[in-house]
Amino acid sequence: MSEVARTVRAGGRGARRALRAAPDFEMLPALKRGIPECEVMDQGRVEQIDNASMSILEEIGVIFRDEIAIADWKRAGAKVDGDRVYLDRGLVRELISTIPSGWTYRARNQERSLPFGGKHSIFVPMTGAPFIRDLDDVRRWPTIADLNMFHKLSHMSPALHSTAHHIVEPMDMKVSHRHLHITYSSMKHSDKTFMGMTTSGKNAEDVMAMCEILFGADVMEETPVTTGNCNGNSPLVWDETMLSAMRAFVKRKQPVLCSPFVLGGANTPASVAPAVAQLNAEALSALAYTQVIRKGAPAIYGHYLSTVSMKSGAPMAGTPEISLMNFMIGQMARYYNVPWRTSNNLGGAKTFDAQAGYESAMTMNAVLHAGANYIWHSAGWNEAGMHCSTAKFVVDAEMCQMGYRMAEGPRWDDFDEAMQAVRDVGPGGHYLGHPHTLENFERAFFMPKLFDNNSIEQWQAEGSVEITQRALDRAKQLLADYEEPKLDEGVNEALLDYIARREREIPAVDELNTEH
Amino acid sequence: MSEVARTVRAGGRGARRALRAAPDFEMLPALKRGIPECEVMDQGRVEQIDNASMSILEEIGVIFRDEIAIADWKRAGAKVDGDRVYLDRGLVRELISTIPSGWTYRARNQERSLPFGGKHSIFVPMTGAPFIRDLDDVRRWPTIADLNMFHKLSHMSPALHSTAHHIVEPMDMKVSHRHLHITYSSMKHSDKTFMGMTTSGKNAEDVMAMCEILFGADVMEETPVTTGNCNGNSPLVWDETMLSAMRAFVKRKQPVLCSPFVLGGANTPASVAPAVAQLNAEALSALAYTQVIRKGAPAIYGHYLSTVSMKSGAPMAGTPEISLMNFMIGQMARYYNVPWRTSNNLGGAKTFDAQAGYESAMTMNAVLHAGANYIWHSAGWNEAGMHCSTAKFVVDAEMCQMGYRMAEGPRWDDFDEAMQAVRDVGPGGHYLGHPHTLENFERAFFMPKLFDNNSIEQWQAEGSVEITQRALDRAKQLLADYEEPKLDEGVNEALLDYIARREREIPAVDELNTEH
């Protein structure tokens, strides 16, 4: 824990002063939600979804397009027909019962390690953008320098508790070597938690090897140091690429996100509750498989979720059904007592405009009220994930600070003190000069830096600077203030040696990686 | 109830087809929330706020700057010292116990009357803007023609259940006659519910007289036909202008909103829970007074709420503390069993930009999760209420449709049918051609008209039209499609006669109205 965090946790007036004096890019302590989860289903409805999902697993089955998984499932006692696996509900319940409900998510800087699961929520920046809108708001292919930049910005954002991995795709790196450079960038530019690439089984093995260099295999056996995402092919298919990456992680007790990839109405029924029933069956099938791979390994109930435009087929963000499905998925994950992941601050807009703002805030509220534990895509996502916007990144990061405050719930520690202020001020007075106000104002009410709340006259006098420019100016300032949390020299050398060796071993491929 | 609404309520496939065929500006039925309220306080905390508020009323007291109110309070048995009234908690509880927990809010078209209170929520457009951003996005003073336009747009917006009153201030009307023309515009351009001006006691009497012409005094005695807002001067002051308007409404059983006007940190303590305690005391004092005026009259727990920038003193929108205070105020209103009002889609941005989008959606989610009954400022509000944006108005109105869908909660009526689709499609298939999808898609997933979800290539090919222009094009189309729901000819003549007579009687004043 940092000096500031320690002081604040200790409480009192000194603590408040310390918080005010802290640099404004200090990471916030792990978020513990104080608001209740939005539960839109009663127990009967939860059981209805559970029963429908279990019937899907028993009667329709799930395709595992992967010989090793099929062999594993046969050994585990599932009914297998070709690549289709029929899972009895008893077996599923038995398997998922050994998934831990929470753990410590270890960061390079142990003071930045995080409690995972339960009432805790973690904001992670967006991942996987094939384009960037850069510091000049120009849309183009990203490079490794751009990825470094986003890792630095993540490091400097108080409510982002992770630097993720490939926030943008570094297109100047060979596809077959890219995962090595992405992982190194995450490890080097921040000492917060990060994610591991799962683009293939062999790539995942490389990530594990690099984590062993950074943390040591003994630490990894004890507690997770990264996470990996495995997307399903909805409806009801898991493929070899994802399953082999899953095995690399799970064997070493590193949690994977079992993430059905839902385009509501295209690869699910056109209805909210039945779509959740299918998604739930898919997630359960992969969660169960993690325990076949290694009993007791941590795992995360995942999903990526959008509804699609019936006209263009494009994924939409911020729609009401996405909110409802998040509420319901949260209930299902809690029913199974497994931590869960969702997505945040999504936008389908082409520029950083009002649409992007509405869509993002709709999503953020949905996932916080849903009680999500691991909140992906929390900064930068626009154009349905096609680009990461640098301007939106820093505004989203500030929105995460606001979401954090909201989700904490109200404070009560100065209630009596403040009621004395009401007596002091009396009817018709004002509070601006009262000692309680001066002592508490900044802590009491969040003041966004990137939202302009001046009068229009003042705003015009200052040059009518639009939010995109304000945000890009802020990004440049953060990068100027950035200080690298240096890796241990020996570790750094070992990581670079490993990368160099693997670059010699892995054939350079410019096109999409096809190795598994 | 309209033909469409009737058919839909009857349910079934024919109903779904009818809904699809309906013009997309048909008013939605009254919203009944199906999601739970976000309760951030347990019973002990609710009682702590109640106790603190009652202590304020008993020990600090409230100033009523109004001779009639002071005389009324003396008769009611309150302890009075000059203009300060000390209210015993027993008296307060006894008085507010006779406020109805709900009623029917009568519209000119009875099929558009609304249930008020409980699980019901009503979206109302913004009110009171001294500037407009018009159909060309030009910021200027509004005219009565602009107000007519907003009343038409409100009439055409499915999720707006009200046309309010002075959405924008018609600056071309004499101040002393303005309330007459505002009221007439609301009555003429829509047959949805509307609001009454409370700019003075005499103005409120005029509104009541016009309502009597439109509805008849007997109907008004039976059920409310309008509402009026009365702002408090926080901390703990009510003035003669508001109280005399309040009396005009309450005597005729027309509900008033008892609305403390909170700039958090400036006229309340700098802390969320104590600010709510003060606001709650203020609201209770006016709610209690409505029952002194007329026992059993309907009344609404109101507030306007922002936090202020410590730098500029400007009100802020969409901040986390506004969300938290909304959750808490909702709990207090339910504790007293009184319907409550809040504000929605607020923005502090100078233009219709990403800031406006974030702020608006933050507010909308807060108030829907808070379970608000009467949701003001739901369309058009920007620049901290200084202007009503025409572009934002139509996008906000669509956001209300999305909020409506979200707040309804998930549907379950096609669950078995959709689970059969899962069996039909099976692993690896797709749902786009399945009969269940074709039958249900539009009903299942909301498709925003004003959010662009096309690919960037398609968006560019169509001219890279920004959201402001898309929204203004939509506004022009709505106005072209508008059909006036004609007033009965005799009623219309009686209203115009009344206005003409009052214009002769009331001295024309160009400056701000000072009559009470």
PDB file of C-alpha atoms in Angstrom, chain A residues 185-407:
ATOM      1  CA  SER A 185       5.271  -3.447 -22.607  1.00  0.00           C
ATOM      2  CA  SER A 186       2.669  -4.226 -19.925  1.00  0.00           C
ATOM      3  CA  MET A 187       5.338  -5.480 -17.540  1.00  0.00           C
ATOM      4  CA  LYS A 188       7.754  -2.608 -18.154  1.00  0.00           C
ATOM      5  CA  HIS A 189       5.578   0.515 -18.193  1.00  0.00           C
ATOM      6  CA  SER A 190       3.496  -0.099 -15.115  1.00  0.00           C
ATOM      7  CA  ASP A 191       3.619  -2.022 -11.871  1.00  0.00           C
ATOM      8  CA  LYS A 192      -0.171  -2.472 -11.803  1.00  0.00           C
ATOM      9  CA  THR A 193      -1.847  -5.768 -12.683  1.00  0.00           C
ATOM     10  CA  PHE A 194      -1.884  -6.769 -16.354  1.00  0.00           C
ATOM     11  CA  MET A 195      -3.417  -9.346 -18.718  1.00  0.00           C
ATOM     12  CA  GLY A 196      -1.845 -12.168 -20.733  1.00  0.00           C
ATOM     13  CA  MET A 197      -2.279 -12.787 -24.479  1.00  0.00           C
ATOM     14  CA  THR A 198      -4.268 -15.879 -25.443  1.00  0.00           C
ATOM     15  CA  THR A 199      -3.890 -15.694 -29.225  1.00  0.00           C
ATOM     16  CA  SER A 200      -2.737 -19.325 -29.290  1.00  0.00           C
ATOM     17  CA  GLY A 201      -1.648 -22.079 -26.959  1.00  0.00           C
ATOM     18  CA  LYS A 202       2.032 -21.486 -27.750  1.00  0.00           C
ATOM     19  CA  ASN A 203       1.696 -17.725 -27.315  1.00  0.00           C
ATOM     20  CA  ALA A 204       0.016 -18.332 -23.981  1.00  0.00           C
ATOM     21  CA  GLU A 205       2.944 -20.559 -22.971  1.00  0.00           C
ATOM     22  CA  ASP A 206       5.285 -17.658 -23.771  1.00  0.00           C
ATOM     23  CA  VAL A 207       3.222 -15.347 -21.574  1.00  0.00           C
ATOM     24  CA  MET A 208       3.395 -17.892 -18.754  1.00  0.00           C
ATOM     25  CA  ALA A 209       7.162 -18.174 -19.172  1.00  0.00           C
ATOM     26  CA  MET A 210       7.552 -14.391 -18.982  1.00  0.00           C
ATOM     27  CA  CYS A 211       5.339 -14.274 -15.887  1.00  0.00           C
ATOM     28  CA  GLU A 212       7.563 -16.923 -14.321  1.00  0.00           C
ATOM     29  CA  ILE A 213      10.580 -14.713 -14.976  1.00  0.00           C
ATOM     30  CA  LEU A 214       8.847 -11.690 -13.439  1.00  0.00           C
ATOM     31  CA  PHE A 215       7.102 -13.308 -10.463  1.00  0.00           C
ATOM     32  CA  GLY A 216       8.577 -16.803 -10.073  1.00  0.00           C
ATOM     33  CA  ALA A 217       6.698 -20.094 -10.582  1.00  0.00           C
ATOM     34  CA  ASP A 218       6.236 -20.491  -6.815  1.00  0.00           C
ATOM     35  CA  VAL A 219       4.378 -17.199  -6.549  1.00  0.00           C
ATOM     36  CA  MET A 220       2.166 -18.150  -9.492  1.00  0.00           C
ATOM     37  CA  GLU A 221       1.289 -21.426  -7.803  1.00  0.00           C
ATOM     38  CA  GLU A 222       0.258 -19.436  -4.754  1.00  0.00           C
ATOM     39  CA  THR A 223      -1.748 -16.613  -6.348  1.00  0.00           C
ATOM     40  CA  PRO A 224      -2.711 -15.376  -9.837  1.00  0.00           C
ATOM     41  CA  VAL A 225      -0.414 -12.795 -11.441  1.00  0.00           C
ATOM     42  CA  THR A 226      -2.347 -12.335 -14.700  1.00  0.00           C
ATOM     43  CA  THR A 227      -5.556 -13.349 -16.469  1.00  0.00           C
ATOM     44  CA  GLY A 228      -6.320 -14.553 -19.985  1.00  0.00           C
ATOM     45  CA  ASN A 229      -9.447 -14.175 -22.062  1.00  0.00           C
ATOM     46  CA  CYS A 230     -10.960 -17.104 -23.965  1.00  0.00           C
ATOM     47  CA  ASN A 231     -13.825 -16.227 -26.304  1.00  0.00           C
ATOM     48  CA  GLY A 232     -16.458 -18.771 -27.207  1.00  0.00           C
ATOM     49  CA  ASN A 233     -18.002 -18.991 -30.662  1.00  0.00           C
ATOM     50  CA  SER A 234     -21.647 -18.558 -29.823  1.00  0.00           C
ATOM     51  CA  PRO A 235     -23.835 -20.484 -30.097  1.00  0.00           C
ATOM     52  CA  LEU A 236     -22.265 -23.304 -28.115  1.00  0.00           C
ATOM     53  CA  VAL A 237     -18.824 -23.786 -29.699  1.00  0.00           C
ATOM     54  CA  TRP A 238     -15.325 -23.574 -28.181  1.00  0.00           C
ATOM     55  CA  ASP A 239     -12.358 -23.863 -30.559  1.00  0.00           C
ATOM     56  CA  GLU A 240      -8.854 -25.271 -30.283  1.00  0.00           C
ATOM     57  CA  THR A 241      -7.056 -21.885 -30.264  1.00  0.00           C
ATOM     58  CA  MET A 242      -8.916 -20.721 -27.192  1.00  0.00           C
ATOM     59  CA  LEU A 243      -8.901 -24.085 -25.438  1.00  0.00           C
ATOM     60  CA  SER A 244      -5.165 -24.585 -25.863  1.00  0.00           C
ATOM     61  CA  ALA A 245      -4.510 -21.080 -24.489  1.00  0.00           C
ATOM     62  CA  MET A 246      -6.905 -21.891 -21.651  1.00  0.00           C
ATOM     63  CA  ARG A 247      -4.921 -24.994 -20.757  1.00  0.00           C
ATOM     64  CA  ALA A 248      -1.632 -23.048 -20.686  1.00  0.00           C
ATOM     65  CA  PHE A 249      -3.083 -20.651 -18.117  1.00  0.00           C
ATOM     66  CA  VAL A 250      -5.178 -23.017 -16.032  1.00  0.00           C
ATOM     67  CA  LYS A 251      -2.415 -25.589 -15.591  1.00  0.00           C
ATOM     68  CA  ARG A 252      -0.438 -22.846 -13.832  1.00  0.00           C
ATOM     69  CA  LYS A 253      -3.451 -21.684 -11.782  1.00  0.00           C
ATOM     70  CA  GLN A 254      -3.743 -18.451 -13.753  1.00  0.00           C
ATOM     71  CA  PRO A 255      -7.430 -17.587 -14.255  1.00  0.00           C
ATOM     72  CA  VAL A 256      -9.088 -17.484 -17.652  1.00  0.00           C
ATOM     73  CA  LEU A 257     -12.223 -15.569 -18.577  1.00  0.00           C
ATOM     74  CA  CYS A 258     -14.722 -17.988 -20.100  1.00  0.00           C
ATOM     75  CA  SER A 259     -16.333 -15.492 -22.449  1.00  0.00           C
ATOM     76  CA  PRO A 260     -19.195 -16.315 -24.798  1.00  0.00           C
ATOM     77  CA  PHE A 261     -19.087 -13.721 -27.575  1.00  0.00           C
ATOM     78  CA  VAL A 262     -22.685 -12.590 -27.911  1.00  0.00           C
ATOM     79  CA  LEU A 263     -24.167 -10.571 -30.747  1.00  0.00           C
ATOM     80  CA  GLY A 264     -27.731 -10.558 -29.449  1.00  0.00           C
ATOM     81  CA  GLY A 265     -30.197 -11.654 -32.125  1.00  0.00           C
ATOM     82  CA  ALA A 266     -27.493 -12.933 -34.497  1.00  0.00           C
ATOM     83  CA  ASN A 267     -25.916 -15.728 -32.479  1.00  0.00           C
ATOM     84  CA  THR A 268     -28.515 -15.861 -29.685  1.00  0.00           C
ATOM     85  CA  PRO A 269     -32.322 -15.858 -29.663  1.00  0.00           C
ATOM     86  CA  ALA A 270     -33.872 -12.421 -30.186  1.00  0.00           C
ATOM     87  CA  SER A 271     -34.942 -12.082 -26.576  1.00  0.00           C
ATOM     88  CA  VAL A 272     -33.121 -10.972 -23.455  1.00  0.00           C
ATOM     89  CA  ALA A 273     -33.786 -13.810 -21.000  1.00  0.00           C
ATOM     90  CA  PRO A 274     -33.288 -16.667 -23.502  1.00  0.00           C
ATOM     91  CA  ALA A 275     -30.067 -15.024 -24.748  1.00  0.00           C
ATOM     92  CA  VAL A 276     -28.814 -15.027 -21.159  1.00  0.00           C
ATOM     93  CA  ALA A 277     -29.808 -18.695 -20.786  1.00  0.00           C
ATOM     94  CA  GLN A 278     -27.683 -19.615 -23.820  1.00  0.00           C
ATOM     95  CA  LEU A 279     -24.751 -17.423 -22.750  1.00  0.00           C
ATOM     96  CA  ASN A 280     -24.950 -18.952 -19.282  1.00  0.00           C
ATOM     97  CA  ALA A 281     -24.806 -22.480 -20.706  1.00  0.00           C
ATOM     98  CA  GLU A 282     -21.756 -21.541 -22.763  1.00  0.00           C
ATOM     99  CA  ALA A 283     -19.961 -19.941 -19.831  1.00  0.00           C
ATOM    100  CA  LEU A 284     -20.753 -22.911 -17.578  1.00  0.00           C
ATOM    101  CA  SER A 285     -19.382 -25.402 -20.118  1.00  0.00           C
ATOM    102  CA  ALA A 286     -16.013 -23.641 -20.241  1.00  0.00           C
ATOM    103  CA  LEU A 287     -15.923 -22.940 -16.497  1.00  0.00           C
ATOM    104  CA  ALA A 288     -16.515 -26.656 -15.933  1.00  0.00           C
ATOM    105  CA  TYR A 289     -13.710 -27.492 -18.352  1.00  0.00           C
ATOM    106  CA  THR A 290     -11.232 -25.359 -16.386  1.00  0.00           C
ATOM    107  CA  GLN A 291     -11.793 -27.694 -13.453  1.00  0.00           C
ATOM    108  CA  VAL A 292     -11.238 -30.742 -15.665  1.00  0.00           C
ATOM    109  CA  ILE A 293      -7.879 -29.192 -16.596  1.00  0.00           C
ATOM    110  CA  ARG A 294      -6.983 -28.444 -12.990  1.00  0.00           C
ATOM    111  CA  LYS A 295      -9.317 -28.826 -10.070  1.00  0.00           C
ATOM    112  CA  GLY A 296      -9.401 -25.749  -7.841  1.00  0.00           C
ATOM    113  CA  ALA A 297      -7.877 -23.416 -10.424  1.00  0.00           C
ATOM    114  CA  PRO A 298      -9.318 -19.897 -10.417  1.00  0.00           C
ATOM    115  CA  ALA A 299     -11.615 -19.022 -13.322  1.00  0.00           C
ATOM    116  CA  ILE A 300     -13.850 -16.112 -14.315  1.00  0.00           C
ATOM    117  CA  TYR A 301     -17.377 -16.082 -15.719  1.00  0.00           C
ATOM    118  CA  GLY A 302     -16.883 -13.919 -18.823  1.00  0.00           C
ATOM    119  CA  HIS A 303     -18.774 -12.580 -21.801  1.00  0.00           C
ATOM    120  CA  TYR A 304     -18.639  -9.992 -24.498  1.00  0.00           C
ATOM    121  CA  LEU A 305     -22.080  -8.658 -25.147  1.00  0.00           C
ATOM    122  CA  SER A 306     -23.737  -6.457 -27.729  1.00  0.00           C
ATOM    123  CA  THR A 307     -27.014  -6.283 -29.554  1.00  0.00           C
ATOM    124  CA  VAL A 308     -26.808  -6.027 -33.343  1.00  0.00           C
ATOM    125  CA  SER A 309     -28.431  -3.610 -35.721  1.00  0.00           C
ATOM    126  CA  MET A 310     -30.956  -5.540 -37.807  1.00  0.00           C
ATOM    127  CA  LYS A 311     -30.179  -3.142 -40.650  1.00  0.00           C
ATOM    128  CA  SER A 312     -26.385  -3.196 -40.787  1.00  0.00           C
ATOM    129  CA  GLY A 313     -25.564  -6.196 -38.609  1.00  0.00           C
ATOM    130  CA  ALA A 314     -23.240  -3.894 -36.638  1.00  0.00           C
ATOM    131  CA  PRO A 315     -22.885  -4.335 -32.866  1.00  0.00           C
ATOM    132  CA  MET A 316     -24.582  -1.614 -30.796  1.00  0.00           C
ATOM    133  CA  ALA A 317     -23.505  -0.211 -27.438  1.00  0.00           C
ATOM    134  CA  GLY A 318     -25.409   1.244 -24.505  1.00  0.00           C
ATOM    135  CA  THR A 319     -28.771  -0.217 -25.487  1.00  0.00           C
ATOM    136  CA  PRO A 320     -31.255  -1.082 -22.723  1.00  0.00           C
ATOM    137  CA  GLU A 321     -31.050  -4.817 -23.353  1.00  0.00           C
ATOM    138  CA  ILE A 322     -27.288  -4.773 -22.749  1.00  0.00           C
ATOM    139  CA  SER A 323     -27.991  -3.246 -19.346  1.00  0.00           C
ATOM    140  CA  LEU A 324     -30.626  -5.858 -18.548  1.00  0.00           C
ATOM    141  CA  MET A 325     -28.417  -8.745 -19.646  1.00  0.00           C
ATOM    142  CA  ASN A 326     -25.624  -7.423 -17.436  1.00  0.00           C
ATOM    143  CA  PHE A 327     -27.933  -7.330 -14.419  1.00  0.00           C
ATOM    144  CA  MET A 328     -28.987 -10.919 -15.129  1.00  0.00           C
ATOM    145  CA  ILE A 329     -25.514 -12.287 -15.835  1.00  0.00           C
ATOM    146  CA  GLY A 330     -24.346 -10.791 -12.551  1.00  0.00           C
ATOM    147  CA  GLN A 331     -27.110 -12.647 -10.753  1.00  0.00           C
ATOM    148  CA  MET A 332     -26.167 -15.927 -12.432  1.00  0.00           C
ATOM    149  CA  ALA A 333     -22.470 -15.523 -11.603  1.00  0.00           C
ATOM    150  CA  ARG A 334     -23.326 -14.860  -7.971  1.00  0.00           C
ATOM    151  CA  TYR A 335     -25.677 -17.866  -7.992  1.00  0.00           C
ATOM    152  CA  TYR A 336     -22.709 -20.033  -8.990  1.00  0.00           C
ATOM    153  CA  ASN A 337     -20.382 -18.087  -6.676  1.00  0.00           C
ATOM    154  CA  VAL A 338     -17.873 -17.363  -9.462  1.00  0.00           C
ATOM    155  CA  PRO A 339     -16.329 -13.898 -10.112  1.00  0.00           C
ATOM    156  CA  TRP A 340     -17.442 -12.360 -13.394  1.00  0.00           C
ATOM    157  CA  ARG A 341     -16.220 -10.056 -16.102  1.00  0.00           C
ATOM    158  CA  THR A 342     -18.066  -7.545 -18.256  1.00  0.00           C
ATOM    159  CA  SER A 343     -17.353  -4.600 -20.585  1.00  0.00           C
ATOM    160  CA  ASN A 344     -17.643  -0.879 -19.926  1.00  0.00           C
ATOM    161  CA  ASN A 345     -17.608   2.555 -21.573  1.00  0.00           C
ATOM    162  CA  LEU A 346     -18.474   1.049 -24.957  1.00  0.00           C
ATOM    163  CA  GLY A 347     -19.266   3.319 -27.900  1.00  0.00           C
ATOM    164  CA  GLY A 348     -20.310   2.757 -31.492  1.00  0.00           C
ATOM    165  CA  ALA A 349     -19.626   6.348 -32.548  1.00  0.00           C
ATOM    166  CA  LYS A 350     -17.112   7.157 -35.241  1.00  0.00           C
ATOM    167  CA  THR A 351     -15.806  10.221 -33.410  1.00  0.00           C
ATOM    168  CA  PHE A 352     -15.635  11.270 -29.760  1.00  0.00           C
ATOM    169  CA  ASP A 353     -19.085  12.856 -29.889  1.00  0.00           C
ATOM    170  CA  ALA A 354     -22.280  12.966 -27.815  1.00  0.00           C
ATOM    171  CA  GLN A 355     -23.210   9.453 -28.982  1.00  0.00           C
ATOM    172  CA  ALA A 356     -19.968   8.092 -27.546  1.00  0.00           C
ATOM    173  CA  GLY A 357     -20.696   9.863 -24.268  1.00  0.00           C
ATOM    174  CA  TYR A 358     -24.252   8.560 -23.904  1.00  0.00           C
ATOM    175  CA  GLU A 359     -23.305   4.998 -24.854  1.00  0.00           C
ATOM    176  CA  SER A 360     -20.321   4.916 -22.519  1.00  0.00           C
ATOM    177  CA  ALA A 361     -22.132   6.227 -19.473  1.00  0.00           C
ATOM    178  CA  MET A 362     -25.084   3.900 -20.106  1.00  0.00           C
ATOM    179  CA  THR A 363     -22.682   0.958 -20.065  1.00  0.00           C
ATOM    180  CA  MET A 364     -20.774   2.145 -17.022  1.00  0.00           C
ATOM    181  CA  ASN A 365     -23.891   2.521 -14.939  1.00  0.00           C
ATOM    182  CA  ALA A 366     -25.182  -0.855 -16.065  1.00  0.00           C
ATOM    183  CA  VAL A 367     -22.067  -2.755 -15.065  1.00  0.00           C
ATOM    184  CA  LEU A 368     -21.635  -1.010 -11.719  1.00  0.00           C
ATOM    185  CA  HIS A 369     -25.257  -1.617 -10.763  1.00  0.00           C
ATOM    186  CA  ALA A 370     -24.833  -5.183 -12.031  1.00  0.00           C
ATOM    187  CA  GLY A 371     -21.985  -5.651  -9.551  1.00  0.00           C
ATOM    188  CA  ALA A 372     -19.318  -6.781 -12.025  1.00  0.00           C
ATOM    189  CA  ASN A 373     -15.929  -7.816 -10.663  1.00  0.00           C
ATOM    190  CA  TYR A 374     -13.657  -7.389 -13.650  1.00  0.00           C
ATOM    191  CA  ILE A 375     -14.673  -4.515 -15.893  1.00  0.00           C
ATOM    192  CA  TRP A 376     -12.967  -4.586 -19.277  1.00  0.00           C
ATOM    193  CA  HIS A 377     -12.843  -1.977 -22.026  1.00  0.00           C
ATOM    194  CA  SER A 378     -13.188   0.765 -19.423  1.00  0.00           C
ATOM    195  CA  ALA A 379     -11.154   3.343 -21.357  1.00  0.00           C
ATOM    196  CA  GLY A 380     -10.779   4.265 -25.011  1.00  0.00           C
ATOM    197  CA  TRP A 381     -13.326   2.017 -26.752  1.00  0.00           C
ATOM    198  CA  ASN A 382     -15.178   3.609 -29.644  1.00  0.00           C
ATOM    199  CA  GLU A 383     -16.399   2.673 -33.140  1.00  0.00           C
ATOM    200  CA  ALA A 384     -17.563  -0.717 -31.795  1.00  0.00           C
ATOM    201  CA  GLY A 385     -14.009  -1.521 -30.734  1.00  0.00           C
ATOM    202  CA  MET A 386     -12.412  -0.714 -34.084  1.00  0.00           C
ATOM    203  CA  HIS A 387     -10.376   2.115 -32.633  1.00  0.00           C
ATOM    204  CA  CYS A 388      -8.996   3.213 -29.287  1.00  0.00           C
ATOM    205  CA  SER A 389      -9.434   6.960 -28.937  1.00  0.00           C
ATOM    206  CA  THR A 390      -6.698   8.683 -26.934  1.00  0.00           C
ATOM    207  CA  ALA A 391      -9.050  11.539 -26.055  1.00  0.00           C
ATOM    208  CA  LYS A 392     -11.808   9.174 -24.987  1.00  0.00           C
ATOM    209  CA  PHE A 393      -9.265   7.110 -23.038  1.00  0.00           C
ATOM    210  CA  VAL A 394      -8.485   9.894 -20.584  1.00  0.00           C
ATOM    211  CA  VAL A 395     -12.113  10.987 -20.246  1.00  0.00           C
ATOM    212  CA  ASP A 396     -13.239   7.386 -19.711  1.00  0.00           C
ATOM    213  CA  ALA A 397     -10.513   7.024 -17.095  1.00  0.00           C
ATOM    214  CA  GLU A 398     -11.963  10.020 -15.267  1.00  0.00           C
ATOM    215  CA  MET A 399     -15.450   8.536 -15.674  1.00  0.00           C
ATOM    216  CA  CYS A 400     -14.091   5.435 -13.923  1.00  0.00           C
ATOM    217  CA  GLN A 401     -13.065   7.677 -11.019  1.00  0.00           C
ATOM    218  CA  MET A 402     -16.638   8.948 -10.919  1.00  0.00           C
ATOM    219  CA  GLY A 403     -18.107   5.460 -11.226  1.00  0.00           C
ATOM    220  CA  TYR A 404     -15.782   4.380  -8.413  1.00  0.00           C
ATOM    221  CA  ARG A 405     -17.115   7.141  -6.147  1.00  0.00           C
ATOM    222  CA  MET A 406     -20.704   6.323  -6.987  1.00  0.00           C
ATOM    223  CA  ALA A 407     -20.238   2.594  -6.437  1.00  0.00           C
TER     224      ALA A 407
END
